[in-house]
Amino acid sequence: MKFSDLGLSEALLKAIEKKGYTEPSPIQEKAIPVVLEGNDILASAQTGTGKTAGFVLPLLHILSKRQPQGKRPIRALVLTPTRELAAQIYDNAKEYSEFLDFRTAVIFGGVSAVPQVKKLRNGVDMLVATPGRLLDLQGQRKLSLADVEILVLDEADRMLDMGFVHDLKRILKVMPEKRQNLLFSATFNSDIKRLAQTYLTNPVIVEATPENSTVEMIKQKIYRVDKTDKTNLVIKLISDGNWQQVLIFTRTKHGANRLTKKLEKQNITAAAIHGNKSQGARTKALAGFKSGNIRVMVATDIAARGLDIPLLPHVINFDLPNVPENYVHRIGRTGRAGASGEAISLVAADEVGLVRGIERLVGEKLPSEVVEGYEPIDNPDDVQQEKNRGGGGGGRGKKPHHRRNSDNKGGGNSHFRGKRKSNSGGGGGRDSGGGRDRRF
Ligand code: AMP
């Protein structure tokens, strides 16, 4: 399938070519024709699948075909949960609309509203927004949603998780009832289904990335370790493996700050990215990380959601997330756009129970290892938990100096580290066409 088979205008095909995309991703192949026909869609896709172009391209096609004369009201609204995601969608939309007479704006909190309002005053065709700032400016009558024809809810699950449901309802109330709705979500829980039933009209269901297959192309493993040893183990993994671009997840903002400081003390450049950081600091951290000036980015779940970090080779879960779905989102930061990646989870005694939920969700048992010198000294509760989950290998974890490398080939060498393995012939299959087809 080629982009030119999808029915997009010449101006869009030219922009696509300029971006260097040679073929549509599965979500684009499925979603674009459906949106062009004017249908509502309910799409299962997460960041990294090319979903943004999946809705922005047909939206640009439709709206630029019927450009109103004179005043330019907002005719498309893209709602996103985070500022980063909003900024990214805006950047993409600017690129895709380069050869069209089309105006896009982005608004989000944490920065001055003045330039945003100024831009809106000139008239925009498409607005990308986070719910809070949107309602704020709508309440002040700085913008009107009365002419919206197409609504995109991106990362709808995360929007609900972040408590935006009431904001969402208020926003929907000030829009025309008759409109085209595109809902994108990485997961489909009952809340999302209810949202879809309430606001979507006969949606076409588009599914491009079943969660499990996303996970398949990412090399996952667990290191059992004591909580107090986690920081040292992270430093060792990064140093021994000479990893140059690592995303680390912590459960708390405080934990992210603490780890960042400790890494820096070891001369490993690092930056924390979380909700307490100003927008400027977040943007700077992300830019530094992308350019290679910052080796490690330490993030909380919410801050990292939607970040577009191409070809990220290593993700470390410093703490396991409480919600198994977040594990899938986190490790989705690696193995992007067809490349393979490695996702490591550091699991302390009190997190062993969480592993089970994750394994159930991803549909496979995660291989577990212990690094020499970082053997956990499990407490009795933990041993019981391991037994409950059917963890084999008699005496698993009981003896502090019992090494277990058996789950992974090549473990006999103390310099086992994943880098070598992820580039090995064994991993090659994941780099090949199969993996590419699934995500790109
Ligand atoms: P997204 O899932 O929308 O965040 O996109 C992930 C990354 O894939 C972005 O860097 C896009 O620029 C890129 N991308 C989107 N569509 C394609 C395509 N058809 N071919 C190659 N890369 C793409």
PDB file of C-alpha atoms and ligand atoms in Angstrom, residues 3 16 19-25 28 46-54 85 88 92 95-96 306-308 310 336-337 436 440, ligand 1:
ATOM      1  CA  PHE A   3       0.193   6.835   0.471  1.00  0.00           C
ATOM      2  CA  ILE A  16       4.550  13.192   3.346  1.00  0.00           C
ATOM      3  CA  LYS A  19       8.926  13.887   5.793  1.00  0.00           C
ATOM      4  CA  GLY A  20      10.516  10.833   4.213  1.00  0.00           C
ATOM      5  CA  TYR A  21       7.663   8.415   4.870  1.00  0.00           C
ATOM      6  CA  THR A  22       7.686   5.726   2.216  1.00  0.00           C
ATOM      7  CA  GLU A  23       4.587   3.765   3.182  1.00  0.00           C
ATOM      8  CA  PRO A  24       1.650   4.210   5.522  1.00  0.00           C
ATOM      9  CA  SER A  25       1.811   2.492   8.904  1.00  0.00           C
ATOM     10  CA  GLN A  28      -2.699   5.011   8.841  1.00  0.00           C
ATOM     11  CA  GLN A  46      -0.559   4.210  21.092  1.00  0.00           C
ATOM     12  CA  THR A  47       2.254   6.650  20.471  1.00  0.00           C
ATOM     13  CA  GLY A  48       4.822   5.183  18.127  1.00  0.00           C
ATOM     14  CA  THR A  49       2.355   3.662  15.697  1.00  0.00           C
ATOM     15  CA  GLY A  50       2.041   6.753  13.505  1.00  0.00           C
ATOM     16  CA  LYS A  51      -1.423   7.502  14.841  1.00  0.00           C
ATOM     17  CA  THR A  52      -0.931  11.273  14.689  1.00  0.00           C
ATOM     18  CA  ALA A  53      -0.630  11.254  10.903  1.00  0.00           C
ATOM     19  CA  GLY A  54      -3.513   8.759  10.967  1.00  0.00           C
ATOM     20  CA  LEU A  85       1.597  15.526  23.213  1.00  0.00           C
ATOM     21  CA  GLN A  88       4.010  17.258  19.150  1.00  0.00           C
ATOM     22  CA  ASN A  92       3.364  17.388  12.978  1.00  0.00           C
ATOM     23  CA  GLU A  95       4.692  19.936   8.683  1.00  0.00           C
ATOM     24  CA  TYR A  96       1.852  18.049   7.035  1.00  0.00           C
ATOM     25  CA  GLY A 306       2.993  10.764  24.483  1.00  0.00           C
ATOM     26  CA  LEU A 307       6.643  11.696  24.242  1.00  0.00           C
ATOM     27  CA  ASP A 308       7.991  11.043  20.799  1.00  0.00           C
ATOM     28  CA  PRO A 310      12.502   7.797  18.167  1.00  0.00           C
ATOM     29  CA  ARG A 336       9.753   2.469  18.305  1.00  0.00           C
ATOM     30  CA  ALA A 337       9.056   2.557  14.584  1.00  0.00           C
ATOM     31  CA  ARG A 436       8.083  -3.667  11.258  1.00  0.00           C
ATOM     32  CA  PHE A 440       5.429   0.161  10.994  1.00  0.00           C
TER      33      PHE A 440
HETATM   34  P1  AMP B   1       3.110   8.815  16.426  1.00  0.00           P
HETATM   35  O1  AMP B   1       2.660   7.436  16.775  1.00  0.00           O
HETATM   36  O2  AMP B   1       2.083   9.572  15.702  1.00  0.00           O
HETATM   37  O3  AMP B   1       3.618   9.548  17.652  1.00  0.00           O
HETATM   38  O4  AMP B   1       4.357   8.701  15.413  1.00  0.00           O
HETATM   39  C1  AMP B   1       5.575   8.139  15.795  1.00  0.00           C
HETATM   40  C2  AMP B   1       6.715   8.526  14.870  1.00  0.00           C
HETATM   41  O5  AMP B   1       6.590   7.891  13.613  1.00  0.00           O
HETATM   42  C3  AMP B   1       6.808  10.007  14.558  1.00  0.00           C
HETATM   43  O6  AMP B   1       8.154  10.383  14.694  1.00  0.00           O
HETATM   44  C4  AMP B   1       6.345  10.140  13.133  1.00  0.00           C
HETATM   45  O7  AMP B   1       6.985  11.213  12.474  1.00  0.00           O
HETATM   46  C5  AMP B   1       6.753   8.811  12.538  1.00  0.00           C
HETATM   47  N1  AMP B   1       5.876   8.351  11.440  1.00  0.00           N
HETATM   48  C6  AMP B   1       4.551   8.554  11.281  1.00  0.00           C
HETATM   49  N2  AMP B   1       4.094   7.965  10.169  1.00  0.00           N
HETATM   50  C7  AMP B   1       5.137   7.362   9.578  1.00  0.00           C
HETATM   51  C8  AMP B   1       5.303   6.587   8.369  1.00  0.00           C
HETATM   52  N3  AMP B   1       4.274   6.302   7.576  1.00  0.00           N
HETATM   53  N4  AMP B   1       6.542   6.125   8.097  1.00  0.00           N
HETATM   54  C9  AMP B   1       7.581   6.401   8.906  1.00  0.00           C
HETATM   55  N5  AMP B   1       7.501   7.128  10.042  1.00  0.00           N
HETATM   56  C10 AMP B   1       6.302   7.606  10.380  1.00  0.00           C
END
